[in-house]
Amino acid sequence: FEVDRLITQADLDELEERLILSDLGVETTFALLEPIKRDLSLGKNITSKELKNRLREGLLNLLVDPTRPFPPQGNPATLFFVGVNGVGKTTTIAKLAKNFKDGGYKVLMVAGDTFRAGAIEQLQRWGERVGVPVYAQKEGADPASVIYQGVDKAIKEGFELVLIDTAGRLHTKYNLMEELKKMARVIEKFIPQEGYENILVLDANTGQNAISQAESFFKAIPIHSVILTKMDGTAKGGVAFAISHKFKLPIRFIGLGEKPEDLLPFDKESFVKAILP
Amino acid sequence: GLTEKLEKAFQGLKDKGKLGPDDVKRGLREVRLALLEADVNYKVVKSFLSRVEVRALSSEVLESLTPFQQLVKIVYEELVETLGKKAEGLNLNGKPAVVMLVGLQGSGKTTTCAKLAYYLRKKGHNPMLASVDVYRPAALDQLQTLAEKINVPYFPASPSDKPVDIALSAVKTAKEKGRDVLILDTAGRLHIDEALMNELVELKSRLNPQEVLLVADAMMGQEAVNMAQTFHERVGLTGVILTKIEGDARGGAALSIREVTGVPIKFLGVGEKVEALEVFHPERLASRILG
Ligand SMILES: Nc1nc2c(ncn2[C@@H]2O[C@H](COP(=O)(O)OP(=O)(O)OP(=O)(O)O)[C@@H](O)[C@H]2O)c(=O)[nH]1
Ligand SMILES: Nc1nc2c(ncn2[C@@H]2O[C@H](COP(=O)(O)OP(=O)(O)OP(=O)(O)O)[C@@H](O)[C@H]2O)c(=O)[nH]1
Ligand SMILES: [Mg+2]
Ligand SMILES: [Mg+2]
């Protein structure tokens, strides 16, 4: 694809392989390549430069831009992190907390995962490490009540940004999704719509199941944006295209490692560039 | 499922009864899509289907009165064959046996260590738990809490200790206390992280574990192959544990990992509780991958 020449069916096959290997999925890959395949079969001449541009445009169009400011305009601005087990919610919260603390915000983290062994300690250790206070109760406490007390504290003590951690949960588990709805309702009681953002955290290593995750979480509570973690690995995170397009979800940040500074604002162009040959 | 998909794709052929080779090839294309949608690796789908094609283009399908059922049956059988016909146990020939869990960040290693300890104790063993994860905040606390919950002895360590020192002391302590298995939790790491992969190689050479188990997330996509292959080539794996399989992930990563590394899948993680560990049986996973 480096030298500008006319492309062949073999080039398209090679491209199909590349896109599937990047986890774009069958549906998205076919949707992108179908019009080009059709043109080729009609005898049209397409140069590799043209192909690359058409792909780049097609991919960029799938990624929706945010329509709300970040952080949201709340008092306090409230970020609610949800997602399946092990994707990087707790670590991402610590990264964002450090970021905003350095930006002069008064930040509070709320240990809403009262279920998993060591979850509260994990967030508390992060709190010490990045210099941000953590509101927590004991393991086993009702998570909705922890959120209630945490947001209440944030309002009373003039915190400007609250980051709420939740336990990882498979989207197929009815009781856990009901629990999540209850937690989200607590936030809604305190904060108006424009003041909170519900963020779905997705692991870039995830395959097509990410679509099912997004769909189920979105059915349970309004989801406003996505954070894509572990982009420092070898996975390309291609399933993000289908998710952004299908559910109209902007990707706010990508996680690039395990340290507090390993979080970058999402850049459409470089994300697409990493997928293309 | 796949049979319905094939019937739908071949609606016009219903009256033809038997299939010709071209029809079978079209059917295989449907199977290919189903496998890709199940997250089986692109290249693995190719090699897998080339094996299926040999049987599919034989009289087994071409002479059948129910060709679609026959085609699906062949794919299913080939899946079961590839995934590993019978469950393989753990090699526990050591005094103590050392079982080391490795894998990417967040795959479920720490939880699975506790599950394995619980499982082995139920089978009459005397396991001990230890962790060399000195990196993740409260990782040692997490394993300690789990160990206390299930009443399995835990080798205490601190994040300021060195992984190899912790591991060697844990083995020594397990021996002294008459524990017959030491289950060792390691930190999550990228297969492309040279320093951390070297750490695993060093741990393995110093401990000579009976088992090195790759803990892999069932919802992994195409990179499952690359990841597993790298862990296997660098460290050497004796088994795979696939976690979070009780969700709706199709689990195609399992086929990819097995096909490319040949390493047996030994257990499935089927929940967050300590009892949620199952011995691997290929049939159920084969059905899910088929969809
Ligand atoms: N390489 C890499 N690792 C990450 C990234 N984000 C998180 N991790 C690691 O992934 C693992 C899981 O992170 P957690 O923050 O505990 O994930 P979680 O979603 O809170 O997990 P649960 O609460 O158990 O559901 C940890 O080892 C993190 O250090 C990332 O961007 N890159
Ligand atoms: N639903 C489900 N969750 C699981 C399963 N196994 C582990 N988990 C969850 O997955 C998340 C990550 O588990 P950990 O044991 O912390 O993963 P890890 O591999 O040790 O993570 P790192 O040490 O950060 O690499 C936790 O929320 C676990 O409860 C499983 O089989 N099913
Ligand atoms: Mg967490
Ligand atoms: Mg761990």
XYZ file of C-alpha atoms and ligand atoms in Angstrom:
634
model
C 0.000 0.000 0.000
C 3.013 2.263 0.181
C 3.537 2.602 -3.555
C 0.615 4.206 -5.407
C -0.742 1.622 -7.824
C -4.061 0.094 -8.870
C -5.532 -2.194 -6.248
C -6.676 -5.755 -6.888
C -9.084 -8.188 -5.246
C -6.049 -9.672 -3.475
C -5.416 -6.287 -1.853
C -9.009 -6.238 -0.595
C -8.643 -9.768 0.798
C -5.487 -8.712 2.586
C -7.331 -5.664 3.932
C -10.242 -7.782 5.119
C -7.828 -9.961 7.060
C -6.180 -6.927 8.612
C -9.480 -5.355 9.700
C -10.817 -8.591 11.187
C -7.513 -9.117 13.022
C -7.962 -5.616 14.489
C -11.289 -6.786 15.992
C -13.455 -4.630 13.732
C -15.788 -7.580 13.372
C -17.421 -9.109 10.322
C -20.305 -6.634 10.014
C -18.212 -3.454 10.204
C -15.495 -4.874 7.956
C -17.995 -5.898 5.296
C -19.796 -2.546 5.480
C -16.497 -0.751 4.867
C -15.233 -2.995 2.074
C -18.497 -3.757 0.217
C -18.743 -0.460 -1.738
C -15.082 -0.715 -2.707
C -15.474 -4.366 -3.780
C -18.495 -3.366 -5.858
C -16.580 -0.587 -7.625
C -13.733 -2.966 -8.350
C -16.090 -5.587 -9.772
C -17.657 -2.919 -11.999
C -14.214 -2.447 -13.506
C -13.427 0.865 -11.839
C -9.782 1.761 -11.294
C -8.907 2.435 -7.671
C -5.429 3.434 -6.587
C -4.031 2.382 -3.236
C -3.959 6.035 -2.205
C -7.677 6.330 -2.984
C -8.401 3.121 -1.134
C -6.605 4.307 1.949
C -8.499 7.616 1.873
C -11.869 5.936 1.434
C -11.128 3.606 4.336
C -9.873 6.407 6.516
C -13.060 8.392 5.819
C -15.249 5.358 6.439
C -13.571 4.604 9.752
C -13.581 8.222 10.938
C -17.300 8.462 10.181
C -18.039 5.604 12.560
C -16.540 7.454 15.537
C -18.997 9.956 17.010
C -17.763 13.143 18.623
C -18.774 14.101 22.150
C -21.665 16.541 22.452
C -21.269 17.330 26.161
C -18.398 19.087 27.928
C -15.971 17.070 30.002
C -16.057 17.078 32.932
C -19.821 17.546 32.997
C -21.228 20.730 34.486
C -22.209 19.554 37.921
C -21.748 20.588 41.471
C -19.914 18.328 41.909
C -19.257 16.985 38.410
C -19.959 13.294 38.902
C -18.385 10.464 36.925
C -19.863 6.974 37.307
C -17.669 4.100 36.048
C -19.213 0.818 34.960
C -18.098 -2.252 33.053
C -17.457 -5.971 33.211
C -14.851 -7.574 35.466
C -11.192 -6.674 35.182
C -11.377 -4.069 32.388
C -9.547 -1.345 34.339
C -12.258 0.760 36.034
C -10.460 1.285 39.347
C -7.104 2.078 37.734
C -8.732 4.471 35.256
C -10.459 6.331 38.100
C -7.085 6.801 39.818
C -5.568 8.112 36.566
C -8.367 10.630 36.044
C -8.321 11.663 39.687
C -4.599 12.461 39.473
C -5.117 14.334 36.218
C -7.834 16.574 37.577
C -6.150 17.094 40.931
C -3.093 18.371 39.062
C -5.478 20.610 37.135
C -6.539 22.261 40.378
C -9.818 20.415 40.983
C -10.888 19.313 44.449
C -11.442 15.602 43.728
C -13.091 12.794 45.704
C -13.071 9.094 44.801
C -15.915 6.886 46.061
C -15.249 3.191 46.696
C -18.485 1.813 45.260
C -17.114 -1.727 44.877
C -18.046 -3.253 48.210
C -18.041 -6.788 46.885
C -14.661 -7.901 45.549
C -11.807 -8.894 47.876
C -9.355 -6.035 48.271
C -11.358 -3.633 46.088
C -11.706 -0.915 48.711
C -8.025 -1.245 49.712
C -7.002 -1.013 46.071
C -8.763 2.349 45.626
C -7.488 3.581 48.997
C -3.872 2.710 48.035
C -4.364 4.597 44.799
C -5.811 7.523 46.785
C -2.642 7.675 48.903
C -0.451 7.336 45.845
C -2.052 10.165 43.854
C -2.987 12.321 46.836
C -6.765 12.203 46.416
C -9.186 11.384 49.266
C -11.346 8.265 49.093
C -14.782 7.847 50.651
C -15.360 4.228 51.666
C -17.365 2.051 53.985
C -16.676 -1.570 54.877
C -16.568 -4.493 52.469
C -20.111 -5.837 52.175
C -21.834 -2.475 52.652
C -24.734 -1.658 50.325
C -23.105 0.017 47.289
C -26.053 2.354 46.718
C -25.729 3.639 50.266
C -21.962 4.148 49.833
C -22.696 6.269 46.756
C -25.396 8.165 48.616
C -23.062 9.012 51.501
C -20.164 9.715 49.135
C -22.021 12.195 46.934
C -23.610 13.782 49.996
C -20.126 14.274 51.490
C -18.837 15.685 48.209
C -21.616 18.286 48.111
C -21.287 19.244 51.766
C -17.482 19.560 51.615
C -17.352 21.423 48.326
C -15.690 18.811 46.125
C -15.740 19.799 42.451
C -15.317 16.331 40.918
C -16.496 12.950 42.214
C -15.340 9.681 40.663
C -17.453 6.668 41.588
C -16.048 3.135 41.313
C -18.340 0.141 40.923
C -17.774 -3.609 41.097
C -17.073 -5.361 37.811
C -20.168 -7.188 36.660
C -21.105 -9.351 33.693
C -23.867 -7.582 31.760
C -25.804 -10.848 31.583
C -26.435 -10.966 35.328
C -29.906 -9.627 36.112
C -29.389 -8.923 39.829
C -26.113 -7.113 39.244
C -27.630 -4.936 36.514
C -30.580 -4.147 38.811
C -28.082 -3.152 41.497
C -26.390 -0.877 38.989
C -29.703 0.807 38.132
C -30.264 1.479 41.825
C -26.789 3.026 42.126
C -27.362 5.252 39.087
C -30.699 6.427 40.514
C -28.947 7.592 43.686
C -26.702 9.850 41.595
C -29.728 11.182 39.684
C -31.362 12.154 42.996
C -28.456 14.456 43.803
C -27.106 15.631 40.455
C -29.014 17.035 37.445
C -28.552 15.352 34.064
C -25.912 17.756 32.786
C -23.896 17.272 35.958
C -23.017 13.565 35.695
C -21.554 11.246 33.102
C -21.929 7.443 33.088
C -18.801 5.962 31.558
C -18.525 2.443 30.165
C -14.994 1.108 30.535
C -13.987 -1.375 27.814
C -10.834 -3.472 27.525
C -9.184 -3.092 24.097
C -8.457 -6.855 24.105
C -12.180 -7.631 24.018
C -13.668 -9.104 20.880
C -17.222 -8.806 19.593
C -18.652 -9.426 23.059
C -17.969 -5.733 23.735
C -21.006 -4.931 21.592
C -23.203 -7.108 23.787
C -21.681 -5.411 26.846
C -22.425 -1.925 25.539
C -25.940 -2.941 24.558
C -26.799 -4.409 27.955
C -25.266 -1.608 30.011
C -27.046 0.946 27.837
C -30.369 -0.865 28.380
C -29.853 -0.633 32.138
C -28.653 2.958 32.548
C -27.902 5.875 30.216
C -24.290 5.572 29.065
C -22.664 8.798 27.908
C -19.173 7.780 26.857
C -16.542 5.070 26.665
C -12.983 4.730 27.933
C -10.903 2.134 26.109
C -8.158 0.614 28.292
C -5.033 -1.496 27.670
C -4.300 0.100 24.294
C -0.615 -0.311 25.192
C -0.999 -4.020 24.437
C -1.147 -5.517 20.937
C -4.933 -5.388 20.532
C -6.178 -2.597 18.257
C -9.566 -2.124 19.930
C -11.374 -2.283 16.578
C -14.697 -3.188 18.176
C -14.843 0.465 19.329
C -15.932 1.497 15.816
C -19.116 -0.567 15.951
C -19.823 0.566 19.507
C -19.328 4.271 18.830
C -21.467 4.055 15.693
C -24.261 1.762 16.988
C -24.766 3.407 20.360
C -23.635 6.935 19.495
C -20.993 6.827 22.185
C -17.924 9.062 22.060
C -14.641 7.614 23.261
C -13.190 10.040 25.782
C -9.855 8.492 26.718
C -7.592 5.542 26.092
C -5.598 3.750 28.765
C -1.966 3.141 27.849
C -0.535 1.434 30.897
C -0.718 0.944 34.637
C 0.734 4.233 35.895
C -1.332 7.355 36.741
C -0.004 9.236 33.710
C -1.003 6.429 31.310
C -4.247 7.995 30.129
C -4.600 10.039 26.930
C -7.532 11.949 25.439
C -8.921 9.947 22.536
C -7.596 11.022 19.135
C -9.752 9.813 16.210
C -7.046 10.304 13.582
C -4.309 8.368 15.335
C -6.742 5.600 16.346
C -7.745 5.152 12.691
C -4.140 5.462 11.501
C -3.147 2.540 13.759
C -5.736 0.326 12.037
C -4.836 1.190 8.433
C -1.897 -0.381 6.604
C -27.825 -21.401 15.857
C -25.599 -22.384 12.972
C -28.048 -24.940 11.505
C -30.737 -22.251 11.259
C -28.219 -19.866 9.675
C -27.259 -22.453 7.075
C -30.889 -23.287 6.289
C -31.677 -19.620 5.885
C -28.672 -19.129 3.597
C -29.810 -22.071 1.478
C -33.552 -21.440 1.404
C -33.708 -21.792 -2.336
C -32.117 -25.216 -2.191
C -34.753 -26.855 -0.002
C -36.310 -28.714 -2.906
C -33.004 -29.812 -4.337
C -32.490 -32.184 -1.411
C -28.858 -33.125 -1.877
C -26.006 -30.607 -1.978
C -23.344 -30.210 -4.628
C -19.723 -29.298 -3.785
C -20.380 -25.612 -4.576
C -23.279 -25.579 -2.133
C -21.046 -27.093 0.534
C -18.447 -24.403 -0.098
C -21.151 -21.757 0.346
C -22.139 -23.473 3.574
C -18.540 -23.344 4.751
C -18.502 -19.609 4.125
C -21.440 -19.308 6.544
C -19.522 -21.388 9.068
C -16.532 -19.083 8.572
C -18.638 -16.010 9.378
C -20.079 -17.702 12.459
C -16.589 -18.543 13.740
C -15.263 -15.019 13.084
C -18.259 -13.551 14.895
C -17.409 -15.872 17.773
C -13.954 -14.242 17.943
C -12.026 -17.201 16.551
C -8.794 -15.856 15.065
C -8.907 -15.164 11.316
C -5.954 -17.447 10.522
C -7.190 -20.183 12.854
C -10.560 -20.140 11.064
C -8.692 -20.761 7.801
C -6.714 -23.740 9.058
C -9.664 -25.145 10.983
C -12.012 -24.955 7.976
C -9.488 -26.554 5.635
C -9.734 -29.645 7.849
C -13.538 -29.467 7.918
C -13.661 -29.062 4.124
C -12.046 -32.442 3.554
C -14.891 -34.189 5.404
C -17.538 -31.746 4.175
C -16.772 -32.450 0.506
C -17.034 -36.192 1.007
C -20.078 -38.409 0.584
C -20.745 -37.845 4.294
C -22.450 -34.560 3.388
C -22.970 -34.874 -0.351
C -24.939 -38.130 -0.031
C -26.814 -37.078 3.092
C -30.558 -36.407 3.092
C -30.008 -33.856 5.857
C -26.847 -32.179 4.556
C -27.012 -29.111 6.777
C -27.337 -31.121 9.966
C -24.474 -33.262 8.704
C -22.271 -30.243 7.975
C -22.948 -28.750 11.402
C -22.242 -32.146 12.982
C -18.856 -32.284 11.255
C -17.957 -28.756 12.375
C -19.053 -29.557 15.935
C -17.021 -32.783 16.002
C -13.957 -31.022 14.631
C -14.372 -28.296 17.289
C -14.581 -30.862 20.083
C -11.556 -32.691 18.652
C -9.517 -29.502 18.422
C -10.524 -28.167 21.838
C -9.252 -31.376 23.421
C -11.218 -34.565 23.620
C -10.727 -35.337 27.271
C -10.113 -33.193 30.309
C -6.497 -33.295 31.453
C -5.749 -33.155 35.161
C -3.058 -31.240 37.017
C 0.488 -32.553 37.411
C 0.993 -32.438 41.154
C 4.181 -34.499 41.396
C 6.258 -32.269 43.596
C 7.138 -31.750 47.220
C 5.394 -29.373 47.167
C 3.943 -29.205 43.662
C 4.124 -25.656 42.378
C 1.276 -24.321 40.244
C 2.026 -20.900 38.756
C -0.693 -18.701 37.209
C 0.228 -16.196 34.504
C -1.570 -13.920 32.060
C -2.610 -10.454 30.938
C -3.839 -7.797 33.350
C -7.324 -8.374 34.732
C -7.830 -11.866 33.278
C -8.757 -13.372 36.665
C -5.500 -14.875 37.986
C -5.817 -13.884 41.649
C -9.443 -15.037 41.873
C -8.570 -18.265 40.038
C -5.703 -18.985 42.469
C -8.233 -18.992 45.294
C -10.609 -21.134 43.231
C -7.864 -23.677 42.549
C -6.941 -23.804 46.240
C -10.585 -24.399 47.142
C -10.907 -27.099 44.455
C -7.718 -28.902 45.441
C -8.614 -28.903 49.108
C -12.005 -30.425 48.318
C -10.101 -33.154 46.502
C -8.091 -33.896 49.615
C -4.958 -31.814 49.051
C -3.247 -29.337 51.388
C -2.734 -26.230 49.256
C -0.987 -23.016 50.199
C -1.430 -19.680 48.445
C 1.285 -17.141 47.670
C 1.599 -14.078 45.462
C 4.547 -12.379 43.808
C 2.421 -9.452 42.587
C 4.335 -6.615 44.201
C 3.107 -4.111 41.631
C -0.689 -3.843 41.715
C -2.000 -1.805 44.671
C -3.438 -4.172 47.329
C -2.849 -7.293 45.182
C -1.313 -9.097 48.158
C -4.254 -8.011 50.322
C -6.679 -9.339 47.710
C -5.153 -12.838 47.768
C -4.777 -12.768 51.550
C -8.462 -11.872 51.992
C -9.488 -14.684 49.644
C -7.199 -17.163 51.457
C -8.713 -16.219 54.809
C -12.225 -16.562 53.409
C -11.571 -20.163 52.380
C -9.302 -20.994 55.279
C -6.247 -21.832 53.177
C -2.817 -20.829 54.511
C -1.332 -17.785 52.835
C 2.384 -16.977 52.652
C 2.703 -13.357 53.809
C 4.753 -10.957 51.705
C 5.170 -7.235 51.206
C 5.343 -5.094 48.040
C 8.928 -4.162 48.954
C 10.042 -7.814 48.604
C 11.492 -9.265 45.397
C 9.281 -11.747 43.490
C 11.918 -14.510 43.297
C 12.687 -14.196 47.027
C 8.980 -14.387 47.919
C 8.506 -17.423 45.693
C 11.501 -19.356 47.041
C 10.563 -18.607 50.661
C 6.974 -19.651 49.961
C 8.097 -23.006 48.569
C 10.359 -23.539 51.587
C 7.546 -22.649 54.003
C 5.037 -24.876 52.190
C 7.464 -27.776 52.482
C 8.074 -27.131 56.186
C 4.357 -26.926 56.905
C 3.572 -30.130 55.020
C 1.567 -28.390 52.291
C 1.561 -30.519 49.131
C 0.692 -27.794 46.589
C 1.816 -24.185 46.376
C -0.386 -22.036 44.161
C 1.511 -18.975 43.014
C -0.218 -15.798 41.800
C 1.781 -13.519 39.523
C 1.221 -9.932 38.400
C -0.717 -9.288 35.213
C 1.621 -8.368 32.368
C 1.740 -7.683 28.647
C 3.282 -10.469 26.533
C 5.311 -7.677 24.873
C 6.796 -6.420 28.146
C 10.366 -7.739 27.959
C 11.292 -7.109 31.584
C 8.149 -8.709 33.008
C 8.304 -11.684 30.632
C 11.924 -12.189 31.740
C 10.685 -12.115 35.335
C 8.382 -15.051 34.549
C 11.197 -16.947 32.844
C 13.376 -16.433 35.900
C 10.604 -17.479 38.304
C 10.059 -20.638 36.293
C 13.737 -21.563 36.165
C 14.152 -21.026 39.924
C 10.952 -22.832 40.951
C 10.576 -25.589 38.341
C 6.784 -25.535 38.652
C 4.773 -28.618 37.783
C 2.151 -26.405 36.155
C 2.337 -23.035 34.423
C -1.268 -22.091 33.677
C -2.259 -19.264 31.364
C -5.361 -17.518 32.689
C -7.214 -16.056 29.698
C -10.410 -14.027 29.495
C -13.136 -15.773 27.461
C -14.126 -12.463 25.844
C -10.720 -11.913 24.227
C -10.658 -11.049 20.565
C -8.208 -11.733 17.769
C -5.041 -11.071 19.801
C -5.645 -14.180 21.948
C -3.420 -16.124 19.528
C -0.489 -13.737 19.624
C -0.737 -13.417 23.399
C -0.938 -17.147 24.125
C 1.754 -18.017 21.613
C 4.141 -15.481 23.146
C 3.536 -16.708 26.693
C 4.016 -20.290 25.500
C 7.204 -19.601 23.531
C 8.804 -17.436 26.228
C 7.694 -19.209 29.391
C 6.255 -22.571 28.414
C 2.683 -23.355 29.409
C 1.230 -26.618 30.708
C -2.388 -25.551 30.627
C -4.968 -22.822 30.086
C -7.790 -21.629 32.313
C -10.527 -19.706 30.519
C -12.349 -17.240 32.803
C -15.668 -15.355 32.766
C -17.196 -17.984 30.503
C -20.564 -17.805 32.282
C -21.348 -14.583 30.403
C -22.416 -14.483 26.758
C -18.947 -14.316 25.198
C -18.831 -16.976 22.473
C -15.334 -17.954 23.581
C -13.681 -18.328 20.187
C -10.397 -17.299 21.825
C -10.309 -20.776 23.374
C -10.211 -22.443 19.958
C -7.538 -20.027 18.757
C -5.352 -20.563 21.814
C -5.661 -24.339 21.663
C -5.189 -24.600 17.903
C -2.058 -22.456 17.866
C -0.292 -23.546 21.073
C -1.632 -27.079 21.494
C -1.763 -26.381 25.236
C -4.713 -28.141 26.934
C -7.561 -26.128 28.427
C -7.836 -27.496 31.952
C -10.457 -25.410 33.755
C -13.186 -22.848 33.175
C -13.925 -19.910 35.456
C -17.709 -19.687 35.654
C -18.291 -16.921 38.177
C -16.839 -14.602 40.787
C -17.310 -16.914 43.779
C -14.574 -19.249 44.913
C -16.644 -22.368 44.019
C -17.064 -21.155 40.417
C -14.428 -23.360 38.788
C -15.256 -26.238 36.441
C -13.099 -28.929 34.932
C -12.968 -28.319 31.196
C -15.233 -30.337 28.884
C -15.012 -29.482 25.180
C -18.635 -30.221 24.218
C -20.254 -27.223 25.934
C -17.646 -24.796 24.661
C -17.920 -26.225 21.149
C -21.678 -25.544 21.177
C -21.183 -21.930 22.309
C -18.554 -21.195 19.698
C -20.900 -22.532 17.028
C -23.616 -20.261 18.360
N -1.446 -2.535 30.472
C -2.496 -1.918 30.996
N -3.044 -2.417 32.113
C -4.102 -1.766 32.640
C -4.681 -0.612 32.045
N -5.724 -0.226 32.814
C -5.804 -1.084 33.839
N -4.810 -2.016 33.745
C -4.545 -3.143 34.632
O -5.620 -4.040 34.530
C -5.792 -4.731 35.773
C -7.229 -4.566 36.224
O -7.443 -3.197 36.541
P -8.564 -2.766 37.594
O -8.518 -1.282 37.655
O -8.445 -3.522 38.841
O -9.855 -3.243 36.802
P -11.340 -3.200 37.301
O -12.212 -2.991 36.138
O -11.496 -2.185 38.369
O -11.526 -4.663 37.870
P -12.729 -5.213 38.780
O -13.051 -4.132 39.770
O -12.197 -6.437 39.409
O -13.846 -5.470 37.841
C -4.770 -4.130 36.720
O -3.642 -4.971 36.724
C -4.435 -2.800 36.099
O -3.132 -2.338 36.425
C -4.077 -0.116 30.829
O -4.492 0.875 30.222
N -3.000 -0.819 30.371
N -17.785 -13.135 36.111
C -16.569 -13.623 36.387
N -15.672 -12.817 36.917
C -14.461 -13.330 37.201
C -14.104 -14.675 36.941
N -12.813 -14.841 37.346
C -12.390 -13.662 37.825
N -13.390 -12.747 37.754
C -13.388 -11.337 38.112
O -12.520 -10.674 37.227
C -11.955 -9.516 37.891
C -10.450 -9.594 37.792
O -10.025 -10.692 38.583
P -8.579 -10.722 39.241
O -8.476 -12.051 39.920
O -8.336 -9.509 40.058
O -7.700 -10.671 37.925
P -6.131 -10.697 37.815
O -5.763 -11.458 36.603
O -5.523 -11.214 39.067
O -5.794 -9.173 37.619
P -4.323 -8.528 37.671
O -3.644 -9.083 38.865
O -4.569 -7.069 37.778
O -3.676 -8.895 36.388
C -12.497 -9.555 39.309
O -13.629 -8.708 39.357
C -12.912 -10.991 39.498
O -13.936 -11.142 40.450
C -15.101 -15.531 36.348
O -14.903 -16.703 36.061
N -16.317 -14.945 36.095
Mg -12.210 -2.391 40.309
Mg -4.168 -10.325 40.321
